[in-house]
Tab-separated table of N, CA and C in Angstrom:
chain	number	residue	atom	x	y	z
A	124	UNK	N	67.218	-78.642	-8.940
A	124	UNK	CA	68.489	-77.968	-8.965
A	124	UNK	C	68.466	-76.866	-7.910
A	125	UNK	N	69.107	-76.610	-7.250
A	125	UNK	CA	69.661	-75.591	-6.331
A	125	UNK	C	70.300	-74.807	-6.616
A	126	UNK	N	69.630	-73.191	-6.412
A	126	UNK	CA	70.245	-72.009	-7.223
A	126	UNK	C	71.644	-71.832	-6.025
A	127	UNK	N	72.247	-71.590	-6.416
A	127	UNK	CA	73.023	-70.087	-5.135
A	127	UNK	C	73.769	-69.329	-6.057
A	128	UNK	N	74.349	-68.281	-5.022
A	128	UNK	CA	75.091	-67.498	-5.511
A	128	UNK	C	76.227	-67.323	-4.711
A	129	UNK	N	77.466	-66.741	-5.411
A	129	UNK	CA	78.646	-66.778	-5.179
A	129	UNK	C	79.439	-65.679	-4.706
A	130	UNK	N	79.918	-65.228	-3.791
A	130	UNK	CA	80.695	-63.187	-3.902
A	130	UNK	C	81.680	-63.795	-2.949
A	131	UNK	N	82.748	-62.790	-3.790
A	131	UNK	CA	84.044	-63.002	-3.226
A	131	UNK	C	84.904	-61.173	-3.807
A	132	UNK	N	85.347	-60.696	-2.543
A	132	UNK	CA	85.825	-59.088	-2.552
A	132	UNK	C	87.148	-59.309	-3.850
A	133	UNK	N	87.841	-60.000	-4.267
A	133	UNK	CA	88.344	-59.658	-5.023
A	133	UNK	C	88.707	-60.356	-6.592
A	134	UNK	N	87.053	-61.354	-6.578
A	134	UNK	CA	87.389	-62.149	-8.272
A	134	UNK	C	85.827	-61.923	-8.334
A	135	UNK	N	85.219	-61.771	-9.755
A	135	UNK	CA	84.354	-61.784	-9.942
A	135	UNK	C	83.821	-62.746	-10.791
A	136	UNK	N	82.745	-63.572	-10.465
A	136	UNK	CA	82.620	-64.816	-11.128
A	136	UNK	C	80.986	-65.198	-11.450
A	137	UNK	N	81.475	-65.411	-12.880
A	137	UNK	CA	80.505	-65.241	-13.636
A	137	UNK	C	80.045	-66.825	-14.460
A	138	UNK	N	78.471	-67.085	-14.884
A	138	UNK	CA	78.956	-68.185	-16.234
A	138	UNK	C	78.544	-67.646	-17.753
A	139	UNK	N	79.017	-66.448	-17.871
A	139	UNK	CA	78.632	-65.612	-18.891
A	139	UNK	C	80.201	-65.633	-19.782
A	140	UNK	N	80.347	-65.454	-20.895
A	140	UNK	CA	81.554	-65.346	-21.230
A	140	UNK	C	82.382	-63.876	-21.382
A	141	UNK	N	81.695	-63.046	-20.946
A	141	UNK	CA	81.863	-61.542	-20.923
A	141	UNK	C	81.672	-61.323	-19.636
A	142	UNK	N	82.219	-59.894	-18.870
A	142	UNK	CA	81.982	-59.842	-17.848
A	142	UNK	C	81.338	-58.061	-18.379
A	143	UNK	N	79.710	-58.483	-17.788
A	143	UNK	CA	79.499	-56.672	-17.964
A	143	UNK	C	79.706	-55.421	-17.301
A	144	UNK	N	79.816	-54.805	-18.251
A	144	UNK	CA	80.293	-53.084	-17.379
A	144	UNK	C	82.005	-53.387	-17.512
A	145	UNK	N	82.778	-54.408	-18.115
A	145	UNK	CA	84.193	-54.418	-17.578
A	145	UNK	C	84.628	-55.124	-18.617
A	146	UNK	N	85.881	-54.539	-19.353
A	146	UNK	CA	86.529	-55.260	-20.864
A	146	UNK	C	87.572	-56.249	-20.189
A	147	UNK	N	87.708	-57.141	-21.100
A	147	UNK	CA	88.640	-58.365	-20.788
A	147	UNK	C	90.068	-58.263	-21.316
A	148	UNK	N	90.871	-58.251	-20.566
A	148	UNK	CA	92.612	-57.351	-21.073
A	148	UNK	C	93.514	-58.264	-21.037
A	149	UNK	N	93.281	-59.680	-20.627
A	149	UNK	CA	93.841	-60.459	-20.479
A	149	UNK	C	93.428	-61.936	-19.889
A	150	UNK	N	93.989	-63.209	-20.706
A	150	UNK	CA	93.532	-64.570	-20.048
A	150	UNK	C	94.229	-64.934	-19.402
A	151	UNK	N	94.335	-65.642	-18.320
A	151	UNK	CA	95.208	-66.368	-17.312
A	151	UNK	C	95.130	-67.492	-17.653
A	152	UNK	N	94.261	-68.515	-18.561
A	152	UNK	CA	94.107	-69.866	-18.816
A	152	UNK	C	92.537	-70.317	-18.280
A	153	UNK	N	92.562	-71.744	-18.524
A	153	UNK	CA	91.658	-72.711	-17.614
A	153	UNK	C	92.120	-72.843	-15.992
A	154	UNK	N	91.100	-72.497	-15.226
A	154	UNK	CA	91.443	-73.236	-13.812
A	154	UNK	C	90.295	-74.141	-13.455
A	155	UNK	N	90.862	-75.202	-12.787
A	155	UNK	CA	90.590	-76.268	-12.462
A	155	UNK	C	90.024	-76.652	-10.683
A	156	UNK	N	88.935	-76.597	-9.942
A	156	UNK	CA	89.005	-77.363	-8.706
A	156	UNK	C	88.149	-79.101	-8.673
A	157	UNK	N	88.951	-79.508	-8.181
A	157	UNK	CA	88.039	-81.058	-7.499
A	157	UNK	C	88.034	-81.423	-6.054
A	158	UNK	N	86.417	-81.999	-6.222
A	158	UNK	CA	86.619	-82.255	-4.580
A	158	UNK	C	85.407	-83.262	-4.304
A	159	UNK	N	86.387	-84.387	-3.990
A	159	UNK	CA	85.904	-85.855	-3.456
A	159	UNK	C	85.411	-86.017	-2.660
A	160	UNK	N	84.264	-85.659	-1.900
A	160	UNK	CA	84.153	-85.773	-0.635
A	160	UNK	C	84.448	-87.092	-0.142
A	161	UNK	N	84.453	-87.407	1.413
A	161	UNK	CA	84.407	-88.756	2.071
A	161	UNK	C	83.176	-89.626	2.040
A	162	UNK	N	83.259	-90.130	1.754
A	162	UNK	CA	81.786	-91.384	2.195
A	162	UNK	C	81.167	-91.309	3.882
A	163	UNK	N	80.105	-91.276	3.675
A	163	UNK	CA	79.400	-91.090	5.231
A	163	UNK	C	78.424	-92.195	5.310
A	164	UNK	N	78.452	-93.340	6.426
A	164	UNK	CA	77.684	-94.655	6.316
A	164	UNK	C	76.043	-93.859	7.022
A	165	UNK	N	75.929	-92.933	7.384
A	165	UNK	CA	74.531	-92.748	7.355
A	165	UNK	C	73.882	-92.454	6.527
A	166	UNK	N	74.474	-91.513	5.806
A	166	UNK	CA	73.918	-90.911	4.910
A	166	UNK	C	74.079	-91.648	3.196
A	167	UNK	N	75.141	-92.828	3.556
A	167	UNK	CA	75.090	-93.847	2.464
A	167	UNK	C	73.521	-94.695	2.868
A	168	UNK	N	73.374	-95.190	3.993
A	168	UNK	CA	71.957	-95.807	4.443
A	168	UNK	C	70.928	-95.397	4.291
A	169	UNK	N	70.793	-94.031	4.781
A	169	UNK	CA	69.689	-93.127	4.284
A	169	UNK	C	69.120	-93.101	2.863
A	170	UNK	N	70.587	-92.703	2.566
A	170	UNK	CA	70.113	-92.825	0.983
A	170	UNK	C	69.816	-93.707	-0.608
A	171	UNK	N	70.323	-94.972	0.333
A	171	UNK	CA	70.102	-96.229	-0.203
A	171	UNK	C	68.318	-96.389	-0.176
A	172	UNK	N	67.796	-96.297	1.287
A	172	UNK	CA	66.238	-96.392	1.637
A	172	UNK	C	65.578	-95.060	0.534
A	173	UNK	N	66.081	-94.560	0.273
A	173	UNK	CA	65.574	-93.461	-0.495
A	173	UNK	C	65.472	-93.983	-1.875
A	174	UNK	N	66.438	-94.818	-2.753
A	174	UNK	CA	66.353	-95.444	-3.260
A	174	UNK	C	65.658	-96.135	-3.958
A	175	UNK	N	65.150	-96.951	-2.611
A	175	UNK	CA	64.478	-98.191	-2.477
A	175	UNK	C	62.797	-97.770	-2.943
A	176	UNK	N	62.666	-97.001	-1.803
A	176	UNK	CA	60.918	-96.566	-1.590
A	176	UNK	C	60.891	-94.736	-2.564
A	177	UNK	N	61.994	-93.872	-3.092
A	177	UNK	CA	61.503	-92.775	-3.538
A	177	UNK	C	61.528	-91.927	-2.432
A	178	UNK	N	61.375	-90.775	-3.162
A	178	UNK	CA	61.664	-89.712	-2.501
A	178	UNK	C	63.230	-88.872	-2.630
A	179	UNK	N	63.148	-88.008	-1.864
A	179	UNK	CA	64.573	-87.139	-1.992
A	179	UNK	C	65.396	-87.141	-1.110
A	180	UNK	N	66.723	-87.352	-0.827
A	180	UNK	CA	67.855	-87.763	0.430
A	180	UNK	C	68.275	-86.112	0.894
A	181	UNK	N	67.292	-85.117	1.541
A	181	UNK	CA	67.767	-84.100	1.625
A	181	UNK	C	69.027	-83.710	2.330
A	182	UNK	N	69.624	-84.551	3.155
A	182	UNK	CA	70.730	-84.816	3.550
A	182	UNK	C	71.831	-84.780	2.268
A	183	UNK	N	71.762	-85.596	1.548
A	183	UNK	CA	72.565	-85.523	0.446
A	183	UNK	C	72.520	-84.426	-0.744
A	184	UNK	N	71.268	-84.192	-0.713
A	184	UNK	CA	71.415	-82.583	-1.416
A	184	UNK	C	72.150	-81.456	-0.636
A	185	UNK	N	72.344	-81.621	0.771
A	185	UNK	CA	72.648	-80.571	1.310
A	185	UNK	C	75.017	-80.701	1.446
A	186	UNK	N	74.862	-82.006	1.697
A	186	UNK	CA	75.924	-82.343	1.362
A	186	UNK	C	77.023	-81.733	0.038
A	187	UNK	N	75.737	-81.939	-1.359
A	187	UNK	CA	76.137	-81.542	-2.452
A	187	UNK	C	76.627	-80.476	-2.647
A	188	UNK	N	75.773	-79.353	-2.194
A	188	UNK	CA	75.340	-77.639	-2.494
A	188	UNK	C	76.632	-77.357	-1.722
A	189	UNK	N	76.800	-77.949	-0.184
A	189	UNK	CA	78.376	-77.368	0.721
A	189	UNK	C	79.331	-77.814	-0.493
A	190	UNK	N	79.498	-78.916	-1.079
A	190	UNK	CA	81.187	-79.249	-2.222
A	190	UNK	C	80.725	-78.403	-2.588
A	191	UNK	N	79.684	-78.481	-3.645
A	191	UNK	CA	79.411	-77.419	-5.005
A	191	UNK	C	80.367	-75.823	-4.778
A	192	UNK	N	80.171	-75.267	-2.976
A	192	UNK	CA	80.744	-73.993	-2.232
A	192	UNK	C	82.385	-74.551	-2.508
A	193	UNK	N	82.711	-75.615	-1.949
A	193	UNK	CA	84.165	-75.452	-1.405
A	193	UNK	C	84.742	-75.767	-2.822
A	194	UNK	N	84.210	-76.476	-3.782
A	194	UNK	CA	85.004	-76.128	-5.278
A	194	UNK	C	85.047	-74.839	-5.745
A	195	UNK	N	84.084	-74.168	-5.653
A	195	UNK	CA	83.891	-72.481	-5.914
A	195	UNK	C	85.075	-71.795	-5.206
A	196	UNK	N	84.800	-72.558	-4.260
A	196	UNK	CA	85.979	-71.389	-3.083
A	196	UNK	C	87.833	-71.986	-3.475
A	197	UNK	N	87.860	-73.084	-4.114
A	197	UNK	CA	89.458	-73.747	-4.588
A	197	UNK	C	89.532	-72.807	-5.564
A	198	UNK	N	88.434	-73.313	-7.032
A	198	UNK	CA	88.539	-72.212	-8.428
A	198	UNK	C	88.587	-70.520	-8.006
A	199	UNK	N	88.463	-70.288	-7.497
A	199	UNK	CA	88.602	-68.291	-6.986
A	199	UNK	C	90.322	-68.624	-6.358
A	200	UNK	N	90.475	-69.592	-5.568
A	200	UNK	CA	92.130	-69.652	-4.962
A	200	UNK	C	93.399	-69.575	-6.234
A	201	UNK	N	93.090	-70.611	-7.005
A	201	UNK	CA	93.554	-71.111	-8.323
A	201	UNK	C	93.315	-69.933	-9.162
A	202	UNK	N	92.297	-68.998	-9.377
A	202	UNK	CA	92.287	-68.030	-10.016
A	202	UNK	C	93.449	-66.852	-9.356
A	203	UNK	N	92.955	-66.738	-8.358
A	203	UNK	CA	93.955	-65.456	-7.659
A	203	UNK	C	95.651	-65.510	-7.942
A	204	UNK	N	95.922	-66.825	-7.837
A	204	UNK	CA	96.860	-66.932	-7.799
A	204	UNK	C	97.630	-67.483	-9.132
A	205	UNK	N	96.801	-67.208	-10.006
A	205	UNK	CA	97.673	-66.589	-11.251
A	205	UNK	C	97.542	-65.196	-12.028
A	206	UNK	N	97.450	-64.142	-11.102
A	206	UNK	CA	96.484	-63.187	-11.336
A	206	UNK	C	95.364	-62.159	-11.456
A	207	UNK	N	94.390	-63.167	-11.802
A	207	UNK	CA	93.207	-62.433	-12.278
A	207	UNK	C	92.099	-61.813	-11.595
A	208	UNK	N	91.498	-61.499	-11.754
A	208	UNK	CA	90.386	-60.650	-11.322
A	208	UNK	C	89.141	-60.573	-11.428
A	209	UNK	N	88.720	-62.284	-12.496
A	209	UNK	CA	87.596	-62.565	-12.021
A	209	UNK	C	87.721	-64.010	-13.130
A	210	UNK	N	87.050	-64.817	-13.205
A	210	UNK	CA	86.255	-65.710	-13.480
A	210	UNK	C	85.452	-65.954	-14.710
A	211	UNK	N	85.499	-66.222	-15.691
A	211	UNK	CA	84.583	-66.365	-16.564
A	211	UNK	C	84.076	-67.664	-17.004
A	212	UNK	N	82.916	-67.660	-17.915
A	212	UNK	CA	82.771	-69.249	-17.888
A	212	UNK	C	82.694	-70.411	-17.209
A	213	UNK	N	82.355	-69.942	-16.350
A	213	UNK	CA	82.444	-71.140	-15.100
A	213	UNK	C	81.395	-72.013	-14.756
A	214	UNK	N	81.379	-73.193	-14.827
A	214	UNK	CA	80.624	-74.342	-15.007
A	214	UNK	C	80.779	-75.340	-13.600
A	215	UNK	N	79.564	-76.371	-13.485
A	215	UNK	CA	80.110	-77.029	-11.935
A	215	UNK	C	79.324	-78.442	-12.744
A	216	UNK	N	80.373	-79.195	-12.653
A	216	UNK	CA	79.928	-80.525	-12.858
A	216	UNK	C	79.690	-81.914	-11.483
A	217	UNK	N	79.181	-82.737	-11.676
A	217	UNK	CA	79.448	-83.882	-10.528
A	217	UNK	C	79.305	-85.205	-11.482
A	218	UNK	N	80.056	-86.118	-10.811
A	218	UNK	CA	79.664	-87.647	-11.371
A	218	UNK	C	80.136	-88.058	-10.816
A	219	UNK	N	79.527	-89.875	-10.226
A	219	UNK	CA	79.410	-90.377	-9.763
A	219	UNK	C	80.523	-91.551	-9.940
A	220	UNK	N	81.594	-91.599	-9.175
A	220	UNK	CA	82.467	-92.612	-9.160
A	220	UNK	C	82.805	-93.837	-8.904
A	221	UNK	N	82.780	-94.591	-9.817
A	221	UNK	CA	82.969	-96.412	-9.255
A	221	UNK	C	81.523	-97.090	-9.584
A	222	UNK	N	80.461	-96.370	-9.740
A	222	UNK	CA	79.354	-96.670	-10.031
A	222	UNK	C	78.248	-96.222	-8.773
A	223	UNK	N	77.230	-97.216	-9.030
A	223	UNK	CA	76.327	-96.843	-7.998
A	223	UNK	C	76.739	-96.910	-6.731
A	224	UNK	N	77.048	-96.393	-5.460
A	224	UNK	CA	77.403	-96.662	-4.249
A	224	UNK	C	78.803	-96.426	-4.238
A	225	UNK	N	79.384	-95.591	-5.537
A	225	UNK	CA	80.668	-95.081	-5.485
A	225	UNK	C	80.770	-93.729	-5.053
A	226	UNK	N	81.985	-93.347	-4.489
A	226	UNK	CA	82.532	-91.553	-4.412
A	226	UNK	C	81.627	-90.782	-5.276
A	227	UNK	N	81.363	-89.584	-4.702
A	227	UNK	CA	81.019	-88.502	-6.214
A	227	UNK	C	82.267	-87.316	-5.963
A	228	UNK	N	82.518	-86.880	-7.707
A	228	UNK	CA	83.317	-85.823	-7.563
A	228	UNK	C	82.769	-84.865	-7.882
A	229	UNK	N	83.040	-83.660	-7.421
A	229	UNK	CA	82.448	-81.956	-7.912
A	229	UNK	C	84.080	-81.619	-8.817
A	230	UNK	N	83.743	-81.031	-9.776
A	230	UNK	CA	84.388	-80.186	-10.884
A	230	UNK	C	83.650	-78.936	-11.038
A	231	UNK	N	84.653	-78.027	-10.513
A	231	UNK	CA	84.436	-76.470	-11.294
A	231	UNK	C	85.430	-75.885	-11.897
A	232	UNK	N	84.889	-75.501	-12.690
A	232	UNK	CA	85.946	-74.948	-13.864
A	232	UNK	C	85.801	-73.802	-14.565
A	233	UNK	N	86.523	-72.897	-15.235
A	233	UNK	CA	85.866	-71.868	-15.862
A	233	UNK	C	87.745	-70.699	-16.509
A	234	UNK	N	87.682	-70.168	-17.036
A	234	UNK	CA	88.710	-69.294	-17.459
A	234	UNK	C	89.106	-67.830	-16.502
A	235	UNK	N	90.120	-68.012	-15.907
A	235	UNK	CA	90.636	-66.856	-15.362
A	235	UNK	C	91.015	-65.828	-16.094
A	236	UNK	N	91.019	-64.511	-15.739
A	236	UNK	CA	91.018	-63.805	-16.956
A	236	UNK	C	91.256	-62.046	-16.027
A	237	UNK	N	91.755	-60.965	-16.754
A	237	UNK	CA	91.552	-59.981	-15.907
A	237	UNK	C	90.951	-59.006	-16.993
A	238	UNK	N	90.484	-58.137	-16.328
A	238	UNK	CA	89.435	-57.034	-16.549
A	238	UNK	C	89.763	-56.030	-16.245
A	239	UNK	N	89.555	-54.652	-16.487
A	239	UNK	CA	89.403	-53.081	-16.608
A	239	UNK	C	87.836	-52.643	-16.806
């Protein structure tokens, strides 16, 4: 698994259900990002041989970790713009679409919410 971390000047985002040092004054709801990337025939090849013989498609991990960013960066858009001021609960899912040698989607999700 691949740690990172996230900062953005005006939502604060957390996967804690509290945000500390700061009371919760209001929910904005669930927000929602997805993001499909395109299929890439090298890195479908690559990672087929990876497959085959083992090992890790670091190409495709690196692939992952950039969506994993640009869903982060939709859910903070989707947050702002009903509001809030930071993020709570926020979770990042992926699965694999159509089956083996299908699309993958990234899901992040988490409760908008504002704070004092």
């Amino acid at each position: 698994m691949t740690a990172f971390s996230y900062h953005d000047d005006e939502i604060l985002v957390t996967t804690s259900h509290t945000v500390p040092g700061r009371e919760i004054t209001g929910h904005h709801g669930v927000v929602v990002a997805d993001v499909t990337p395109g299929r890439n025939i090298g890195k479908d090849i690559a990672g087929g041989l990876r497959d085959i013989v083992g090992g890790r498609s670091k190409s495709w991990e690196k692939t992952l970790e950039e969506n994993q960013e640009t869903a982060l960066d939709e859910l903070v858009e989707e947050a702002k713009s009903v509001g809030a001021d930071a993020l709570v609960a926020v979770d990042i899912t992926d699965e694999s679409l159509g089956g083996q040698g299908g699309m993958m989607n990234i899901k992040a999700f988490g409760t908008a919410v504002s704070t004092r």
